[in-house]
Amino acid sequence: MASSPFPLLSISLFLLFLLLHQPLFSTTNLHKLRSLRPDFLPQISTPSSNDTPLSPPTHYFETPPSHCLSHPKEFSKIFLEWRAISKGRQYDRIFGVWVGGVELLRSCTAEPIPTGIVWSVEKDIARYYSLRLKNQTLAVYLGNVIDKAHYGIYHVNVTLHFYPPEEENLDSHGGNRENLVPGYNSWADLVLPISRNLPLNDGLWFEIENSTNFVFKELKIPRNVYRAVLEVYVSFHENDEFWYSNVPNEYIDVYSTSFLGNGPFREVLVSLDGDLVGSIWPFTVIYTGGVSPLLWRPISGIGSFSLPSYDIEITPFLGKILDGKTHKIGLNVTNALNVCYIDANLHLWLDKHGVKTEWKILKHVGLPLVVSLVSNFSGFDGTFLRSVSRSIKLTGWVKSSYGNITTNAIQDFYYNKLNSDGRQWK
Ligand SMILES: *[C@@H]1O[C@H](CO)[C@@H](O)[C@H](O)[C@H]1NC(C)=O
Ligand SMILES: *[C@@H]1O[C@H](CO)[C@@H](O)[C@H](O)[C@H]1NC(C)=O
Ligand SMILES: *[C@@H]1O[C@H](CO)[C@@H](O)[C@H](O)[C@H]1NC(C)=O
Ligand SMILES: *[C@@H]1O[C@H](CO)[C@@H](O)[C@H](O)[C@H]1NC(C)=O
Ligand SMILES: *[C@@H]1O[C@H](CO)[C@@H](O)[C@H](O)[C@H]1NC(C)=O
Ligand SMILES: *[C@@H]1O[C@H](CO)[C@@H](O)[C@H](O)[C@H]1NC(C)=O
């Protein structure tokens, strides 16, 4: 890495998670729900129905120190470091870190053992650099449960490391000068949260429990935006933790209600004032306790410590939202069973020399999802062949002081999944 080995400035926040009001997993029937979770490991035990949280803290927050707010504009890198220790038996817990309602990290805790563990996660958060100039609240939500069987508590330090700029290679945003067009490939000038305001106004994911849930945020954006990207964070839990192994409902209807349904396909849809502008086919992240916790020591599943977020380019559609009025950005999840935690960040690039961008939407094609399911089963044996395809195409031009740029955003997805022999899930 070319950057200076010593951070210019580090801010640390010390957090302690004893237990939180809302457990992330339904503890009463967790065992039944998570069919891929083993029950033979000594540090895992089945929670009992009298697991009651002892007190209700839900958020921990800090206001950044003033020397951080007056921090010089330039830097080459910003890292968020999550470092935690925990001792005692505990499940893997999902958590999020937000600044001013903008999610920076979605992650899963390592599963502690009775003698204790320490782990750390580092994430490059330079794309959120515009947040640092504001006096924002840093919030962490970690749904832990403490009872007789689960007594691991988390002691966490969250540290932000700012690295000084490398003179020869930076523009005034800290972006890379090699960009052909200013603004493209460097970081957004403004990031707006599409997250929940409650219980505190600091950011929290929305919960989606079925395919008819539609979550949204209404917001106004400046009129001199020339590029917009919506970044979506999503994680699946409870009945949808292993959604890619869920079986078609017709199988459950005929044979067994002990399977989880809605089939092995999930899709997140992004809409702008009701128009479909993007689709996400999420990566199958396996958390640190998933399938068998022993599989994830010492190397955890891909994305489990830093879940992927997904970018939807909505620049071609900017014309819809540059009128200075309020617009609605919405999210829903096809086939959602329960539960899915979702929120988003709207990254906006501003024309510093202009007050109003010109634009035109040239093309918008959002074809309905094409789904086919061919099943052939008798008894528990059988096969299901599911094919799904999705196509979204957006084209538009935007003229700012940086020039007149035509953007095409194309998403063409195709999915084919053969499930055979229902018994493999028993
Ligand atoms: C930041 O905001 C808090 C709460 O609104 C306020 O008490 C504090 O004075 C502000 N700090 C700065 C440096 O603006
Ligand atoms: C957090 O930082 C404090 C102060 O530097 C240190 O004493 C503590 O051990 C750290 N905890 C973790 C989990 O890193
Ligand atoms: C979907 O979830 C919402 C919110 O939890 C609930 O109000 C609604 O009744 C559910 N719809 C169905 C069909 O289950
Ligand atoms: C989800 O959102 C998309 C885009 O707005 C919409 O076309 C679709 O009907 C919604 N699905 C449901 C079940 O509401
Ligand atoms: C359905 O499955 C049965 C038993 O495995 C097999 O004999 C039959 O050929 C299959 N039919 C089709 C249409 O695939
Ligand atoms: C921007 O470019 C497009 C495509 O070349 C063109 O049709 C449009 O007229 C241009 N807009 C302006 C304001 O020059």
Short mmCIF file of C-alpha atoms in Angstrom, two decimals, residues 60-313:
data_model
loop_
_atom_site.label_atom_id
_atom_site.label_comp_id
_atom_site.label_asym_id
_atom_site.label_seq_id
_atom_site.Cartn_x
_atom_site.Cartn_y
_atom_site.Cartn_z
CA TYR A 60 -24.57 3.86 21.45
CA PHE A 61 -23.51 7.14 20.01
CA GLU A 62 -20.80 9.70 20.18
CA THR A 63 -20.34 13.11 18.73
CA PRO A 64 -17.01 13.39 16.95
CA PRO A 65 -14.39 15.51 18.67
CA SER A 66 -14.09 19.05 17.34
CA HIS A 67 -10.54 18.56 16.00
CA CYS A 68 -12.02 15.96 13.70
CA LEU A 69 -14.63 18.37 12.35
CA SER A 70 -11.97 20.92 11.54
CA HIS A 71 -9.77 18.27 10.01
CA PRO A 72 -8.07 19.29 6.74
CA LYS A 73 -9.97 18.44 3.62
CA GLU A 74 -7.40 16.28 1.96
CA PHE A 75 -6.42 12.74 2.73
CA SER A 76 -5.67 9.62 0.77
CA LYS A 77 -7.59 7.03 2.72
CA ILE A 78 -10.07 6.63 5.53
CA PHE A 79 -10.44 3.33 7.31
CA LEU A 80 -13.01 2.26 9.80
CA GLU A 81 -11.62 -0.26 12.25
CA TRP A 82 -13.93 -2.39 14.37
CA ARG A 83 -12.07 -4.21 17.13
CA ALA A 84 -13.91 -6.33 19.65
CA ILE A 85 -13.34 -8.77 22.43
CA SER A 86 -15.85 -11.17 23.83
CA LYS A 87 -15.78 -14.00 26.31
CA GLY A 88 -18.49 -16.57 26.89
CA ARG A 89 -20.99 -18.45 24.83
CA GLN A 90 -22.88 -16.39 22.28
CA TYR A 91 -24.47 -16.65 18.85
CA ASP A 92 -23.28 -14.70 15.86
CA ARG A 93 -25.06 -11.34 15.84
CA ILE A 94 -25.59 -8.95 12.97
CA PHE A 95 -24.69 -5.32 13.53
CA GLY A 96 -24.47 -2.03 11.68
CA VAL A 97 -22.50 1.20 11.99
CA TRP A 98 -24.01 4.49 10.84
CA VAL A 99 -22.83 8.09 10.71
CA GLY A 100 -25.64 10.61 10.47
CA GLY A 101 -27.99 7.83 9.36
CA VAL A 102 -25.64 6.70 6.57
CA GLU A 103 -24.65 3.07 6.96
CA LEU A 104 -20.90 2.49 6.76
CA LEU A 105 -20.58 -1.14 7.77
CA ARG A 106 -22.86 -4.17 8.02
CA SER A 107 -21.16 -7.06 9.73
CA CYS A 108 -21.57 -10.18 11.78
CA THR A 109 -19.84 -10.81 15.10
CA ALA A 110 -17.40 -13.67 15.49
CA GLU A 111 -18.74 -16.39 17.75
CA PRO A 112 -16.98 -16.15 21.07
CA ILE A 113 -15.80 -19.15 23.03
CA PRO A 114 -15.74 -19.46 26.83
CA THR A 115 -12.05 -18.56 27.00
CA GLY A 116 -12.55 -15.43 24.92
CA ILE A 117 -11.74 -14.13 21.45
CA VAL A 118 -10.60 -10.93 19.84
CA TRP A 119 -11.23 -9.96 16.23
CA SER A 120 -11.06 -6.89 14.09
CA VAL A 121 -12.54 -5.73 10.80
CA GLU A 122 -11.17 -2.93 8.67
CA LYS A 123 -13.11 -1.26 5.92
CA ASP A 124 -12.14 1.45 3.48
CA ILE A 125 -14.80 4.12 3.98
CA ALA A 126 -13.31 6.83 1.76
CA ARG A 127 -16.45 6.96 -0.37
CA TYR A 128 -18.27 8.47 2.63
CA TYR A 129 -15.65 11.18 3.05
CA SER A 130 -18.18 14.03 2.72
CA LEU A 131 -19.74 13.00 6.04
CA ARG A 132 -16.65 13.92 8.02
CA LEU A 133 -17.15 17.65 7.70
CA LYS A 134 -20.42 17.56 9.55
CA ASN A 135 -21.18 17.19 13.20
CA GLN A 136 -22.81 13.79 12.96
CA THR A 137 -23.70 11.04 15.35
CA LEU A 138 -22.02 7.69 15.08
CA ALA A 139 -24.48 4.93 15.91
CA VAL A 140 -23.99 1.20 16.32
CA TYR A 141 -26.77 -1.31 16.57
CA LEU A 142 -25.90 -4.81 17.75
CA GLY A 143 -28.77 -7.01 18.83
CA ASN A 144 -27.35 -9.20 21.56
CA VAL A 145 -29.15 -11.40 24.05
CA ILE A 146 -27.87 -12.30 27.48
CA ASP A 147 -29.37 -15.17 29.38
CA LYS A 148 -28.13 -18.25 31.22
CA ALA A 149 -27.09 -19.98 28.03
CA HIS A 150 -25.68 -16.96 26.18
CA TYR A 151 -23.47 -14.78 28.27
CA GLY A 152 -20.93 -13.44 25.75
CA ILE A 153 -20.88 -9.65 25.83
CA TYR A 154 -18.99 -7.51 23.37
CA HIS A 155 -16.44 -4.82 24.19
CA VAL A 156 -15.87 -2.82 21.04
CA ASN A 157 -13.63 -0.01 19.86
CA VAL A 158 -14.56 1.74 16.65
CA THR A 159 -11.69 3.80 15.27
CA LEU A 160 -11.60 6.00 12.19
CA HIS A 161 -8.14 6.36 10.64
CA PHE A 162 -7.47 9.30 8.33
CA TYR A 163 -4.34 9.02 6.18
CA PRO A 164 -2.58 12.08 4.72
CA PRO A 165 -2.71 12.72 0.98
CA GLU A 166 -0.11 11.55 -1.47
CA GLU A 167 0.76 14.81 -3.20
CA GLU A 168 1.40 13.57 -6.70
CA ASN A 169 -1.78 11.62 -7.09
CA LEU A 170 -4.69 13.58 -5.69
CA ASP A 171 -7.26 16.07 -6.78
CA SER A 172 -9.02 18.34 -4.31
CA HIS A 173 -11.53 15.65 -3.36
CA GLY A 174 -8.86 13.18 -2.51
CA GLY A 175 -9.91 11.46 -5.74
CA ASN A 176 -7.54 10.11 -8.32
CA ARG A 177 -6.36 12.56 -10.98
CA GLU A 178 -6.26 9.88 -13.59
CA ASN A 179 -10.02 10.18 -14.01
CA LEU A 180 -10.90 11.22 -17.52
CA VAL A 181 -13.97 13.12 -16.40
CA PRO A 182 -13.97 15.05 -13.15
CA GLY A 183 -16.28 13.51 -10.60
CA TYR A 184 -16.43 10.10 -12.22
CA ASN A 185 -14.72 7.44 -10.15
CA SER A 186 -14.05 9.80 -7.29
CA TRP A 187 -16.23 10.09 -4.22
CA ALA A 188 -19.62 11.73 -3.87
CA ASP A 189 -19.94 15.27 -2.51
CA LEU A 190 -23.05 14.45 -0.54
CA VAL A 191 -24.40 11.19 0.89
CA LEU A 192 -28.02 11.09 2.04
CA PRO A 193 -29.40 8.29 4.19
CA ILE A 194 -32.38 6.14 3.20
CA SER A 195 -32.62 4.57 6.64
CA ARG A 196 -34.98 4.44 9.56
CA ASN A 197 -35.29 7.50 11.78
CA LEU A 198 -36.59 5.65 14.79
CA PRO A 199 -36.00 4.96 17.61
CA LEU A 200 -33.31 7.63 17.38
CA ASN A 201 -32.52 9.86 14.48
CA ASP A 202 -29.21 8.16 13.82
CA GLY A 203 -29.93 5.49 11.31
CA LEU A 204 -31.12 1.94 11.56
CA TRP A 205 -32.12 -0.57 8.93
CA PHE A 206 -35.70 -1.12 7.85
CA GLU A 207 -37.17 -4.58 8.39
CA ILE A 208 -38.86 -6.36 5.52
CA GLU A 209 -40.97 -9.33 6.52
CA ASN A 210 -42.73 -10.29 3.31
CA SER A 211 -42.84 -9.50 -0.39
CA THR A 212 -45.58 -6.92 0.01
CA ASN A 213 -43.59 -4.77 2.43
CA PHE A 214 -42.43 -1.60 0.76
CA VAL A 215 -40.06 0.68 2.67
CA PHE A 216 -39.19 4.16 1.49
CA LYS A 217 -37.83 7.57 2.28
CA GLU A 218 -38.95 10.88 0.85
CA LEU A 219 -36.24 13.42 0.21
CA LYS A 220 -35.21 16.49 -1.76
CA ILE A 221 -31.93 16.68 -3.57
CA PRO A 222 -29.97 19.75 -4.75
CA ARG A 223 -30.57 20.86 -8.35
CA ASN A 224 -26.90 20.84 -9.32
CA VAL A 225 -26.43 17.07 -9.02
CA TYR A 226 -24.78 15.52 -12.07
CA ARG A 227 -24.34 11.96 -10.88
CA ALA A 228 -26.32 9.78 -8.47
CA VAL A 229 -25.68 6.26 -7.20
CA LEU A 230 -27.86 4.44 -4.72
CA GLU A 231 -25.90 2.07 -2.48
CA VAL A 232 -28.01 -0.63 -0.82
CA TYR A 233 -27.13 -2.66 2.29
CA VAL A 234 -29.13 -5.82 2.81
CA SER A 235 -28.88 -8.92 5.01
CA PHE A 236 -31.21 -11.89 5.40
CA HIS A 237 -32.10 -13.51 8.71
CA GLU A 238 -34.38 -15.95 10.49
CA ASN A 239 -36.44 -17.84 7.88
CA ASP A 240 -34.45 -16.21 5.10
CA GLU A 241 -30.95 -16.66 6.49
CA PHE A 242 -30.40 -19.51 4.03
CA TRP A 243 -32.93 -18.32 1.45
CA TYR A 244 -30.98 -19.97 -1.38
CA SER A 245 -31.90 -23.35 0.11
CA ASN A 246 -35.60 -22.61 0.68
CA VAL A 247 -38.02 -24.86 -1.20
CA PRO A 248 -41.00 -23.98 -3.39
CA ASN A 249 -44.24 -23.47 -1.48
CA GLU A 250 -46.03 -26.15 -3.49
CA TYR A 251 -43.65 -28.71 -2.03
CA ILE A 252 -44.36 -27.51 1.49
CA ASP A 253 -48.09 -27.50 0.80
CA VAL A 254 -47.99 -31.13 -0.26
CA TYR A 255 -45.38 -32.66 2.02
CA SER A 256 -44.06 -30.92 5.01
CA THR A 257 -44.44 -27.68 6.87
CA SER A 258 -41.03 -28.12 8.45
CA PHE A 259 -39.34 -26.69 5.35
CA LEU A 260 -38.83 -23.00 4.74
CA GLY A 261 -40.61 -21.70 1.70
CA ASN A 262 -40.83 -19.03 -1.02
CA GLY A 263 -38.20 -20.87 -3.08
CA PRO A 264 -34.50 -20.15 -3.53
CA PHE A 265 -34.71 -16.74 -5.21
CA ARG A 266 -34.62 -13.26 -3.63
CA GLU A 267 -34.41 -9.93 -5.37
CA VAL A 268 -34.23 -6.40 -4.00
CA LEU A 269 -36.02 -3.81 -6.14
CA VAL A 270 -35.22 -0.12 -6.08
CA SER A 271 -37.84 2.34 -7.21
CA LEU A 272 -37.95 6.07 -7.68
CA ASP A 273 -41.41 7.60 -7.41
CA GLY A 274 -42.78 4.13 -8.17
CA ASP A 275 -40.67 3.56 -11.30
CA LEU A 276 -38.39 0.55 -11.18
CA VAL A 277 -34.79 1.77 -11.53
CA GLY A 278 -32.68 -1.07 -10.20
CA SER A 279 -32.50 -4.65 -9.10
CA ILE A 280 -30.13 -6.47 -6.76
CA TRP A 281 -29.59 -10.20 -6.74
CA PRO A 282 -27.88 -10.55 -3.41
CA PHE A 283 -24.76 -12.52 -2.63
CA THR A 284 -25.25 -15.56 -0.41
CA VAL A 285 -23.37 -14.50 2.71
CA ILE A 286 -22.98 -17.24 5.32
CA TYR A 287 -22.56 -15.77 8.80
CA THR A 288 -19.90 -16.89 11.24
CA GLY A 289 -22.24 -19.42 12.87
CA GLY A 290 -23.88 -20.59 9.66
CA VAL A 291 -24.13 -24.27 8.66
CA SER A 292 -21.37 -25.21 11.10
CA PRO A 293 -19.36 -22.63 13.05
CA LEU A 294 -16.33 -24.91 12.79
CA LEU A 295 -16.20 -24.22 9.05
CA TRP A 296 -15.47 -20.56 9.78
CA ARG A 297 -12.44 -20.85 12.05
CA PRO A 298 -10.09 -19.26 11.39
CA ILE A 299 -11.39 -18.01 8.03
CA SER A 300 -14.95 -16.77 7.99
CA GLY A 301 -17.39 -16.94 5.08
CA ILE A 302 -17.02 -14.43 2.25
CA GLY A 303 -18.64 -11.15 3.24
CA SER A 304 -19.57 -12.25 6.76
CA PHE A 305 -17.38 -9.64 8.48
CA SER A 306 -18.17 -6.94 5.94
CA LEU A 307 -21.32 -7.60 3.98
CA PRO A 308 -21.30 -6.37 0.40
CA SER A 309 -23.32 -3.31 -0.47
CA TYR A 310 -24.77 -2.94 -3.97
CA ASP A 311 -24.60 0.13 -6.21
CA ILE A 312 -27.42 1.15 -8.52
CA GLU A 313 -26.51 3.86 -11.03
#
